């Protein structure tokens, strides 16, 4: 089929290809968050280690979006920092042929070593004359002699999500009168070091993190168990027995993977050690190194590198906090699966935002369950998709007399939550809403009015009692509620989260979503632990950099509708937009909504198959989250081995090619081409500050500064009360006169 001629988009867009076995619902890392992918010298499995291409390719969408670039620091004669793993430059550059007489023999850790060393050359000599080559012969040599040595400034110039600086030979540089700590202090004025590691205890103890502009984590690196650490004069094997002491000067440890999963003399895995569990118990993170696709680990993995990663991150006992790898894209396949986020729970099966919809979502394997927060007249927070009760509950006809039109919220007449008390709302039953009932596609009639609407506190308590990794709290209509109803939904939600201990809980993710930037900014000002999602409900066709820069000020992610990522001509896909790519360049995640299984919502290019649509969003476009009313369908795709484009199976679920089917039709038979969607402008994403909360007990404050004046045909509460008093007085006089 034409659709299966789709080119290898995973090289450009990045595939989060899924293993056969899904990761656990809650990561068993120390923080509870997914393990980090640390790219040793960039994508060194293909390109010369620490080369420009290696670092560039590592931060492209082929890897997980928060990949860490690992730089082994070497210092030149004039104290310039370069990135190179081996202390001897002749092992991976052409320096020996360029400067044949400048080799030297130095003692390193007490052993004489012959080679060409950075301390004997100025930076100018190296950059102008020396080029890199691949030092592992099974890897490509076509990039040899093309690129110069990279400096740490070159790495920073790529603006990577995170940088890891490894200082392997501090004592050696000190012997050559080069001060690594002073170099780091100066460099940290411009470079954000997230991690600094070393196998030397003295070096780590002498770093005053508080004096650095950035506050990196200090990581103690373990060498071979029989090697001796110079400051303590103990072997690294002995030091492993005293992790409590290591915790006094480090946040984590970096170990060879065999420290965690030994391989026996027959090449099979021995039982795992208790290292990760023990380290986590004393508060140390654990990072494992030595991963490479072309260096098989054990026969247990059957040459499947993803399977090897999974034994370190996806087992019933522990998960390392990060993996250091030469192939960051493969590690990303094991770790970086997109989130499955619900839309009102499993609302395709049960009435949305009810207890049974949320329970079903958890059973179906959702990563994040959501609550669109509404407020009752008496200020009770509860979960419901819309402030209008008339569609999602049985409010009509019971409260028809309270129906009204509020243009600030919607054009249609509705019965709004803030006009009813919580007791009144509790008297209603939920409705299972089908977006396509007019087409005869009704959802689960037997469950039409089943379930109970939950308060926000009940929802948070339920989520905490499950293994689901996090919650998404969606907030709408905050300006209207504050200025017209005297209700601060931002303060109320903040209090509810704090009361449920989500404001300090690092084991559960909290995503705050809103279509109003001022709501996100208000939350972010008080809590940086939460993640912030900007909802963009309108179709857009592009995301220019100025707009992306604005979004980055207050949001970690965006939630866009499907037509913003794939443009339609009729029911056919005409092209995919670059919005995901542009957002990923600034480390902003992209979630797509709302995914549904009904064939009427699925483009012909996907063969009326929701799985193919999901495969296209994940494998072709590279989204970070799927917001769906059928979480079981999304999870089924992520679990199947057929979703792994690298698995070389007899059948693979491929992304659809835009225009693949329509291109077979005669041009005159095609529907008219649609006008391109407008770009997303800064003015579209930046909202004015939230208005003050009106004190409705004081009529003078009912109309807050900056809020829209009431239309002339409407009476304020105060005016209505005045007219009512006058009417009562007139009736009283009339009655007295006729007694």
mmCIF file of N, CA and C in Angstrom, residues 521-638:
data_model
loop_
_atom_site.group_PDB
_atom_site.id
_atom_site.type_symbol
_atom_site.label_atom_id
_atom_site.label_comp_id
_atom_site.label_asym_id
_atom_site.label_seq_id
_atom_site.Cartn_x
_atom_site.Cartn_y
_atom_site.Cartn_z
ATOM 1 N N UNK A 521 1.040 31.245 34.885
ATOM 2 C CA UNK A 521 2.038 32.097 35.538
ATOM 3 C C UNK A 521 1.767 32.216 37.026
ATOM 4 N N UNK A 522 0.482 32.308 37.401
ATOM 5 C CA UNK A 522 0.128 32.423 38.818
ATOM 6 C C UNK A 522 0.540 31.173 39.589
ATOM 7 N N UNK A 523 0.330 30.005 39.003
ATOM 8 C CA UNK A 523 0.751 28.758 39.654
ATOM 9 C C UNK A 523 2.270 28.664 39.702
ATOM 10 N N UNK A 524 2.917 28.968 38.562
ATOM 11 C CA UNK A 524 4.366 28.788 38.465
ATOM 12 C C UNK A 524 5.107 29.674 39.451
ATOM 13 N N UNK A 525 4.529 30.816 39.778
ATOM 14 C CA UNK A 525 5.165 31.740 40.718
ATOM 15 C C UNK A 525 5.310 31.112 42.097
ATOM 16 N N UNK A 526 4.398 30.203 42.426
ATOM 17 C CA UNK A 526 4.389 29.621 43.773
ATOM 18 C C UNK A 526 4.881 28.180 43.832
ATOM 19 N N UNK A 527 4.957 27.498 42.673
ATOM 20 C CA UNK A 527 5.376 26.100 42.709
ATOM 21 C C UNK A 527 6.063 25.728 41.401
ATOM 22 N N UNK A 528 7.360 25.485 41.473
ATOM 23 C CA UNK A 528 8.114 25.077 40.287
ATOM 24 C C UNK A 528 8.158 23.564 40.137
ATOM 25 N N UNK A 529 7.588 22.831 41.082
ATOM 26 C CA UNK A 529 7.571 21.370 41.003
ATOM 27 C C UNK A 529 6.549 20.889 39.975
ATOM 28 N N UNK A 530 5.472 21.656 39.812
ATOM 29 C CA UNK A 530 4.445 21.268 38.852
ATOM 30 C C UNK A 530 4.950 21.463 37.422
ATOM 31 N N UNK A 531 4.266 20.811 36.478
ATOM 32 C CA UNK A 531 4.513 21.024 35.054
ATOM 33 C C UNK A 531 3.326 21.804 34.497
ATOM 34 N N UNK A 532 3.594 22.667 33.514
ATOM 35 C CA UNK A 532 2.567 23.593 33.045
ATOM 36 C C UNK A 532 2.309 23.396 31.552
ATOM 37 N N UNK A 533 1.023 23.275 31.222
ATOM 38 C CA UNK A 533 0.604 22.942 29.862
ATOM 39 C C UNK A 533 -0.309 24.051 29.344
ATOM 40 N N UNK A 534 0.065 24.649 28.223
ATOM 41 C CA UNK A 534 -0.784 25.657 27.582
ATOM 42 C C UNK A 534 -1.721 24.962 26.604
ATOM 43 N N UNK A 535 -3.015 25.108 26.828
ATOM 44 C CA UNK A 535 -4.026 24.560 25.921
ATOM 45 C C UNK A 535 -4.246 25.539 24.777
ATOM 46 N N UNK A 536 -4.094 25.046 23.544
ATOM 47 C CA UNK A 536 -4.318 25.871 22.349
ATOM 48 C C UNK A 536 -5.469 25.238 21.584
ATOM 49 N N UNK A 537 -6.707 25.648 21.857
ATOM 50 C CA UNK A 537 -7.867 24.962 21.282
ATOM 51 C C UNK A 537 -8.146 25.318 19.826
ATOM 52 N N UNK A 538 -7.528 26.384 19.315
ATOM 53 C CA UNK A 538 -7.761 26.782 17.929
ATOM 54 C C UNK A 538 -6.755 26.105 17.005
ATOM 55 N N UNK A 539 -7.157 25.907 15.752
ATOM 56 C CA UNK A 539 -6.241 25.328 14.775
ATOM 57 C C UNK A 539 -5.190 26.356 14.379
ATOM 58 N N UNK A 540 -3.933 25.959 14.426
ATOM 59 C CA UNK A 540 -2.827 26.814 13.993
ATOM 60 C C UNK A 540 -1.961 26.016 13.035
ATOM 61 N N UNK A 541 -1.236 26.722 12.189
ATOM 62 C CA UNK A 541 -0.446 26.046 11.168
ATOM 63 C C UNK A 541 1.048 26.133 11.351
ATOM 64 N N UNK A 542 1.489 27.007 12.267
ATOM 65 C CA UNK A 542 2.927 27.195 12.444
ATOM 66 C C UNK A 542 3.175 27.768 13.828
ATOM 67 N N UNK A 543 4.400 27.606 14.312
ATOM 68 C CA UNK A 543 4.784 28.139 15.619
ATOM 69 C C UNK A 543 6.111 28.884 15.465
ATOM 70 N N UNK A 544 6.069 30.157 15.084
ATOM 71 C CA UNK A 544 7.307 30.934 14.911
ATOM 72 C C UNK A 544 8.078 31.038 16.222
ATOM 73 N N UNK A 545 9.384 31.248 16.111
ATOM 74 C CA UNK A 545 10.241 31.260 17.288
ATOM 75 C C UNK A 545 9.828 32.295 18.330
ATOM 76 N N UNK A 546 9.445 33.539 17.961
ATOM 77 C CA UNK A 546 9.021 34.488 19.002
ATOM 78 C C UNK A 546 7.860 33.960 19.848
ATOM 79 N N UNK A 547 6.951 33.238 19.212
ATOM 80 C CA UNK A 547 5.827 32.665 19.959
ATOM 81 C C UNK A 547 6.302 31.546 20.873
ATOM 82 N N UNK A 548 7.170 30.702 20.350
ATOM 83 C CA UNK A 548 7.704 29.607 21.166
ATOM 84 C C UNK A 548 8.455 30.161 22.375
ATOM 85 N N UNK A 549 9.211 31.232 22.159
ATOM 86 C CA UNK A 549 9.953 31.860 23.269
ATOM 87 C C UNK A 549 9.003 32.394 24.336
ATOM 88 N N UNK A 550 7.879 32.936 23.915
ATOM 89 C CA UNK A 550 6.878 33.423 24.885
ATOM 90 C C UNK A 550 6.301 32.263 25.686
ATOM 91 N N UNK A 551 5.947 31.187 25.001
ATOM 92 C CA UNK A 551 5.352 30.026 25.675
ATOM 93 C C UNK A 551 6.315 29.462 26.714
ATOM 94 N N UNK A 552 7.592 29.444 26.373
ATOM 95 C CA UNK A 552 8.590 28.862 27.272
ATOM 96 C C UNK A 552 8.671 29.612 28.600
ATOM 97 N N UNK A 553 8.209 30.861 28.630
ATOM 98 C CA UNK A 553 8.262 31.647 29.869
ATOM 99 C C UNK A 553 7.323 31.086 30.940
ATOM 100 N N UNK A 554 6.239 30.427 30.518
ATOM 101 C CA UNK A 554 5.250 30.000 31.516
ATOM 102 C C UNK A 554 4.770 28.563 31.343
ATOM 103 N N UNK A 555 5.242 27.837 30.323
ATOM 104 C CA UNK A 555 4.736 26.478 30.096
ATOM 105 C C UNK A 555 5.865 25.526 29.736
ATOM 106 N N UNK A 556 5.706 24.261 30.145
ATOM 107 C CA UNK A 556 6.628 23.186 29.765
ATOM 108 C C UNK A 556 6.124 22.412 28.553
ATOM 109 N N UNK A 557 4.825 22.576 28.246
ATOM 110 C CA UNK A 557 4.217 21.776 27.188
ATOM 111 C C UNK A 557 3.042 22.530 26.602
ATOM 112 N N UNK A 558 2.631 22.113 25.415
ATOM 113 C CA UNK A 558 1.404 22.629 24.812
ATOM 114 C C UNK A 558 0.488 21.451 24.507
ATOM 115 N N UNK A 559 -0.807 21.718 24.514
ATOM 116 C CA UNK A 559 -1.827 20.749 24.127
ATOM 117 C C UNK A 559 -2.541 21.322 22.919
ATOM 118 N N UNK A 560 -2.360 20.688 21.762
ATOM 119 C CA UNK A 560 -2.948 21.194 20.530
ATOM 120 C C UNK A 560 -3.924 20.180 19.960
ATOM 121 N N UNK A 561 -4.870 20.679 19.177
ATOM 122 C CA UNK A 561 -5.814 19.787 18.516
ATOM 123 C C UNK A 561 -5.127 19.104 17.336
ATOM 124 N N UNK A 562 -5.708 18.018 16.889
ATOM 125 C CA UNK A 562 -5.060 17.202 15.857
ATOM 126 C C UNK A 562 -4.799 17.978 14.569
ATOM 127 N N UNK A 563 -5.735 18.843 14.188
ATOM 128 C CA UNK A 563 -5.586 19.560 12.914
ATOM 129 C C UNK A 563 -4.486 20.612 12.947
ATOM 130 N N UNK A 564 -3.907 20.866 14.130
ATOM 131 C CA UNK A 564 -2.747 21.756 14.183
ATOM 132 C C UNK A 564 -1.463 21.011 13.843
ATOM 133 N N UNK A 565 -1.503 19.691 13.914
ATOM 134 C CA UNK A 565 -0.320 18.893 13.612
ATOM 135 C C UNK A 565 -0.407 18.226 12.244
ATOM 136 N N UNK A 566 -1.631 17.984 11.784
ATOM 137 C CA UNK A 566 -1.811 17.407 10.454
ATOM 138 C C UNK A 566 -2.959 18.142 9.764
ATOM 139 N N UNK A 567 -2.654 18.766 8.641
ATOM 140 C CA UNK A 567 -3.641 19.563 7.918
ATOM 141 C C UNK A 567 -4.474 18.665 7.015
ATOM 142 N N UNK A 568 -5.754 18.965 6.947
ATOM 143 C CA UNK A 568 -6.696 18.142 6.203
ATOM 144 C C UNK A 568 -7.169 18.852 4.931
ATOM 145 N N UNK A 569 -7.381 18.073 3.873
ATOM 146 C CA UNK A 569 -8.181 18.484 2.722
ATOM 147 C C UNK A 569 -9.341 17.513 2.660
ATOM 148 N N UNK A 570 -10.506 17.980 3.113
ATOM 149 C CA UNK A 570 -11.616 17.064 3.278
ATOM 150 C C UNK A 570 -11.269 16.081 4.374
ATOM 151 N N UNK A 571 -11.387 14.788 4.099
ATOM 152 C CA UNK A 571 -11.060 13.756 5.089
ATOM 153 C C UNK A 571 -9.702 13.127 4.809
ATOM 154 N N UNK A 572 -8.886 13.804 3.998
ATOM 155 C CA UNK A 572 -7.548 13.317 3.685
ATOM 156 C C UNK A 572 -6.501 14.224 4.326
ATOM 157 N N UNK A 573 -5.355 13.644 4.661
ATOM 158 C CA UNK A 573 -4.249 14.414 5.218
ATOM 159 C C UNK A 573 -3.454 15.017 4.063
ATOM 160 N N UNK A 574 -3.293 16.334 4.075
ATOM 161 C CA UNK A 574 -2.517 16.983 3.009
ATOM 162 C C UNK A 574 -1.051 17.109 3.387
ATOM 163 N N UNK A 575 -0.777 17.450 4.646
ATOM 164 C CA UNK A 575 0.621 17.565 5.084
ATOM 165 C C UNK A 575 0.677 17.622 6.601
ATOM 166 N N UNK A 576 1.868 17.398 7.123
ATOM 167 C CA UNK A 576 2.121 17.522 8.556
ATOM 168 C C UNK A 576 2.825 18.853 8.812
ATOM 169 N N UNK A 577 2.469 19.500 9.903
ATOM 170 C CA UNK A 577 3.085 20.787 10.225
ATOM 171 C C UNK A 577 4.397 20.577 10.977
ATOM 172 N N UNK A 578 5.134 21.667 11.169
ATOM 173 C CA UNK A 578 6.423 21.618 11.874
ATOM 174 C C UNK A 578 6.295 22.039 13.335
ATOM 175 N N UNK A 579 5.072 22.103 13.843
ATOM 176 C CA UNK A 579 4.886 22.622 15.203
ATOM 177 C C UNK A 579 5.627 21.782 16.237
ATOM 178 N N UNK A 580 5.543 20.458 16.117
ATOM 179 C CA UNK A 580 6.231 19.603 17.089
ATOM 180 C C UNK A 580 7.741 19.831 17.040
ATOM 181 N N UNK A 581 8.292 19.894 15.855
ATOM 182 C CA UNK A 581 9.738 20.119 15.715
ATOM 183 C C UNK A 581 10.143 21.449 16.318
ATOM 184 N N UNK A 582 9.373 22.507 16.042
ATOM 185 C CA UNK A 582 9.715 23.838 16.561
ATOM 186 C C UNK A 582 9.628 23.867 18.080
ATOM 187 N N UNK A 583 8.637 23.214 18.649
ATOM 188 C CA UNK A 583 8.505 23.185 20.105
ATOM 189 C C UNK A 583 9.640 22.375 20.744
ATOM 190 N N UNK A 584 9.992 21.274 20.119
ATOM 191 C CA UNK A 584 11.054 20.433 20.669
ATOM 192 C C UNK A 584 12.403 21.147 20.666
ATOM 193 N N UNK A 585 12.615 22.038 19.729
ATOM 194 C CA UNK A 585 13.870 22.798 19.706
ATOM 195 C C UNK A 585 14.047 23.611 20.980
ATOM 196 N N UNK A 586 12.943 24.003 21.596
ATOM 197 C CA UNK A 586 12.996 24.764 22.843
ATOM 198 C C UNK A 586 12.631 23.911 24.048
ATOM 199 N N UNK A 587 12.676 22.586 23.852
ATOM 200 C CA UNK A 587 12.414 21.644 24.944
ATOM 201 C C UNK A 587 11.000 21.797 25.505
ATOM 202 N N UNK A 588 10.046 22.104 24.639
ATOM 203 C CA UNK A 588 8.634 22.171 25.014
ATOM 204 C C UNK A 588 7.945 20.913 24.487
ATOM 205 N N UNK A 589 7.287 20.189 25.374
ATOM 206 C CA UNK A 589 6.593 18.970 24.977
ATOM 207 C C UNK A 589 5.323 19.304 24.207
ATOM 208 N N UNK A 590 4.886 18.370 23.384
ATOM 209 C CA UNK A 590 3.672 18.555 22.579
ATOM 210 C C UNK A 590 2.722 17.399 22.855
ATOM 211 N N UNK A 591 1.513 17.741 23.321
ATOM 212 C CA UNK A 591 0.454 16.758 23.525
ATOM 213 C C UNK A 591 -0.634 17.022 22.487
ATOM 214 N N UNK A 592 -1.238 15.967 21.976
ATOM 215 C CA UNK A 592 -2.273 16.110 20.958
ATOM 216 C C UNK A 592 -3.604 15.624 21.524
ATOM 217 N N UNK A 593 -4.680 16.350 21.184
ATOM 218 C CA UNK A 593 -6.004 15.998 21.684
ATOM 219 C C UNK A 593 -7.056 16.314 20.620
ATOM 220 N N UNK A 594 -8.222 15.726 20.740
ATOM 221 C CA UNK A 594 -8.588 14.605 21.589
ATOM 222 C C UNK A 594 -8.687 13.394 20.677
ATOM 223 N N UNK A 595 -8.075 12.269 21.065
ATOM 224 C CA UNK A 595 -8.123 11.063 20.252
ATOM 225 C C UNK A 595 -9.352 10.241 20.622
ATOM 226 N N UNK A 596 -10.053 9.791 19.570
ATOM 227 C CA UNK A 596 -11.262 8.988 19.761
ATOM 228 C C UNK A 596 -11.227 7.816 18.795
ATOM 229 N N UNK A 597 -11.937 6.752 19.123
ATOM 230 C CA UNK A 597 -11.914 5.552 18.296
ATOM 231 C C UNK A 597 -12.927 5.577 17.157
ATOM 232 N N UNK A 598 -13.976 6.394 17.269
ATOM 233 C CA UNK A 598 -15.019 6.400 16.237
ATOM 234 C C UNK A 598 -14.417 6.715 14.862
ATOM 235 N N UNK A 599 -14.758 5.913 13.878
ATOM 236 C CA UNK A 599 -14.127 6.040 12.567
ATOM 237 C C UNK A 599 -14.421 7.378 11.902
ATOM 238 N N UNK A 600 -15.507 8.024 12.286
ATOM 239 C CA UNK A 600 -15.862 9.289 11.645
ATOM 240 C C UNK A 600 -14.874 10.408 11.966
ATOM 241 N N UNK A 601 -14.086 10.233 13.004
ATOM 242 C CA UNK A 601 -13.120 11.263 13.375
ATOM 243 C C UNK A 601 -11.729 10.985 12.823
ATOM 244 N N UNK A 602 -11.559 9.857 12.111
ATOM 245 C CA UNK A 602 -10.240 9.413 11.670
ATOM 246 C C UNK A 602 -10.103 9.605 10.165
ATOM 247 N N UNK A 603 -9.025 10.240 9.745
ATOM 248 C CA UNK A 603 -8.802 10.494 8.319
ATOM 249 C C UNK A 603 -8.705 9.186 7.545
ATOM 250 N N UNK A 604 -9.090 9.249 6.265
ATOM 251 C CA UNK A 604 -9.023 8.056 5.424
ATOM 252 C C UNK A 604 -7.601 7.499 5.343
ATOM 253 N N UNK A 605 -6.621 8.369 5.462
ATOM 254 C CA UNK A 605 -5.218 7.939 5.385
ATOM 255 C C UNK A 605 -4.875 6.914 6.456
ATOM 256 N N UNK A 606 -5.670 6.870 7.534
ATOM 257 C CA UNK A 606 -5.416 5.938 8.635
ATOM 258 C C UNK A 606 -6.290 4.695 8.541
ATOM 259 N N UNK A 607 -6.974 4.514 7.393
ATOM 260 C CA UNK A 607 -7.785 3.321 7.145
ATOM 261 C C UNK A 607 -8.869 3.139 8.198
ATOM 262 N N UNK A 608 -9.405 4.229 8.730
ATOM 263 C CA UNK A 608 -10.419 4.177 9.782
ATOM 264 C C UNK A 608 -9.932 3.387 10.997
ATOM 265 N N UNK A 609 -8.629 3.380 11.197
ATOM 266 C CA UNK A 609 -8.005 2.589 12.259
ATOM 267 C C UNK A 609 -7.355 3.527 13.273
ATOM 268 N N UNK A 610 -7.869 3.596 14.508
ATOM 269 C CA UNK A 610 -7.281 4.513 15.491
ATOM 270 C C UNK A 610 -5.831 4.175 15.836
ATOM 271 N N UNK A 611 -5.450 2.904 15.690
ATOM 272 C CA UNK A 611 -4.067 2.519 15.984
ATOM 273 C C UNK A 611 -3.108 3.149 14.970
ATOM 274 N N UNK A 612 -3.484 3.171 13.697
ATOM 275 C CA UNK A 612 -2.622 3.781 12.674
ATOM 276 C C UNK A 612 -2.510 5.286 12.909
ATOM 277 N N UNK A 613 -3.597 5.910 13.346
ATOM 278 C CA UNK A 613 -3.532 7.342 13.668
ATOM 279 C C UNK A 613 -2.558 7.572 14.824
ATOM 280 N N UNK A 614 -2.635 6.760 15.859
ATOM 281 C CA UNK A 614 -1.724 6.892 16.998
ATOM 282 C C UNK A 614 -0.283 6.664 16.543
ATOM 283 N N UNK A 615 -0.072 5.644 15.693
ATOM 284 C CA UNK A 615 1.275 5.367 15.190
ATOM 285 C C UNK A 615 1.844 6.560 14.444
ATOM 286 N N UNK A 616 0.992 7.286 13.751
ATOM 287 C CA UNK A 616 1.459 8.454 13.000
ATOM 288 C C UNK A 616 1.829 9.592 13.933
ATOM 289 N N UNK A 617 1.013 9.811 14.967
ATOM 290 C CA UNK A 617 1.350 10.866 15.927
ATOM 291 C C UNK A 617 2.631 10.530 16.686
ATOM 292 N N UNK A 618 2.799 9.255 17.022
ATOM 293 C CA UNK A 618 3.966 8.854 17.812
ATOM 294 C C UNK A 618 5.189 8.684 16.923
ATOM 295 N N UNK A 619 5.056 7.846 15.886
ATOM 296 C CA UNK A 619 6.203 7.494 15.067
ATOM 297 C C UNK A 619 6.542 8.485 13.988
ATOM 298 N N UNK A 620 5.539 9.161 13.444
ATOM 299 C CA UNK A 620 5.804 10.103 12.368
ATOM 300 C C UNK A 620 6.018 11.526 12.828
ATOM 301 N N UNK A 621 5.180 11.973 13.749
ATOM 302 C CA UNK A 621 5.230 13.367 14.188
ATOM 303 C C UNK A 621 6.035 13.520 15.470
ATOM 304 N N UNK A 622 6.068 12.492 16.295
ATOM 305 C CA UNK A 622 6.903 12.521 17.494
ATOM 306 C C UNK A 622 6.316 13.288 18.652
ATOM 307 N N UNK A 623 5.002 13.158 18.888
ATOM 308 C CA UNK A 623 4.387 13.858 20.017
ATOM 309 C C UNK A 623 4.833 13.225 21.329
ATOM 310 N N UNK A 624 4.671 13.978 22.408
ATOM 311 C CA UNK A 624 5.091 13.533 23.735
ATOM 312 C C UNK A 624 3.934 13.023 24.581
ATOM 313 N N UNK A 625 2.700 13.242 24.110
ATOM 314 C CA UNK A 625 1.556 12.795 24.884
ATOM 315 C C UNK A 625 0.333 12.646 24.014
ATOM 316 N N UNK A 626 -0.473 11.638 24.320
ATOM 317 C CA UNK A 626 -1.717 11.362 23.605
ATOM 318 C C UNK A 626 -2.867 11.581 24.572
ATOM 319 N N UNK A 627 -3.696 12.570 24.307
ATOM 320 C CA UNK A 627 -4.851 12.851 25.170
ATOM 321 C C UNK A 627 -6.060 12.181 24.535
ATOM 322 N N UNK A 628 -6.603 11.214 25.232
ATOM 323 C CA UNK A 628 -7.547 10.298 24.605
ATOM 324 C C UNK A 628 -8.714 9.984 25.523
ATOM 325 N N UNK A 629 -9.840 9.653 24.901
ATOM 326 C CA UNK A 629 -11.004 9.180 25.630
ATOM 327 C C UNK A 629 -11.031 7.658 25.703
ATOM 328 N N UNK A 630 -10.076 7.026 25.032
ATOM 329 C CA UNK A 630 -9.960 5.569 25.042
ATOM 330 C C UNK A 630 -8.508 5.201 25.385
ATOM 331 N N UNK A 631 -8.090 5.341 26.628
ATOM 332 C CA UNK A 631 -6.688 5.071 26.972
ATOM 333 C C UNK A 631 -6.255 3.642 26.689
ATOM 334 N N UNK A 632 -7.183 2.692 26.718
ATOM 335 C CA UNK A 632 -6.809 1.298 26.449
ATOM 336 C C UNK A 632 -6.279 1.137 25.030
ATOM 337 N N UNK A 633 -6.820 1.894 24.082
ATOM 338 C CA UNK A 633 -6.363 1.799 22.691
ATOM 339 C C UNK A 633 -4.940 2.325 22.554
ATOM 340 N N UNK A 634 -4.666 3.477 23.175
ATOM 341 C CA UNK A 634 -3.310 4.035 23.119
ATOM 342 C C UNK A 634 -2.316 3.101 23.785
ATOM 343 N N UNK A 635 -2.697 2.537 24.925
ATOM 344 C CA UNK A 635 -1.783 1.642 25.629
ATOM 345 C C UNK A 635 -1.551 0.358 24.841
ATOM 346 N N UNK A 636 -2.574 -0.113 24.136
ATOM 347 C CA UNK A 636 -2.409 -1.326 23.325
ATOM 348 C C UNK A 636 -1.360 -1.105 22.245
ATOM 349 N N UNK A 637 -1.382 0.072 21.619
ATOM 350 C CA UNK A 637 -0.361 0.367 20.602
ATOM 351 C C UNK A 637 1.028 0.403 21.224
ATOM 352 N N UNK A 638 1.155 1.070 22.360
ATOM 353 C CA UNK A 638 2.467 1.226 22.971
ATOM 354 C C UNK A 638 3.027 -0.099 23.483
#
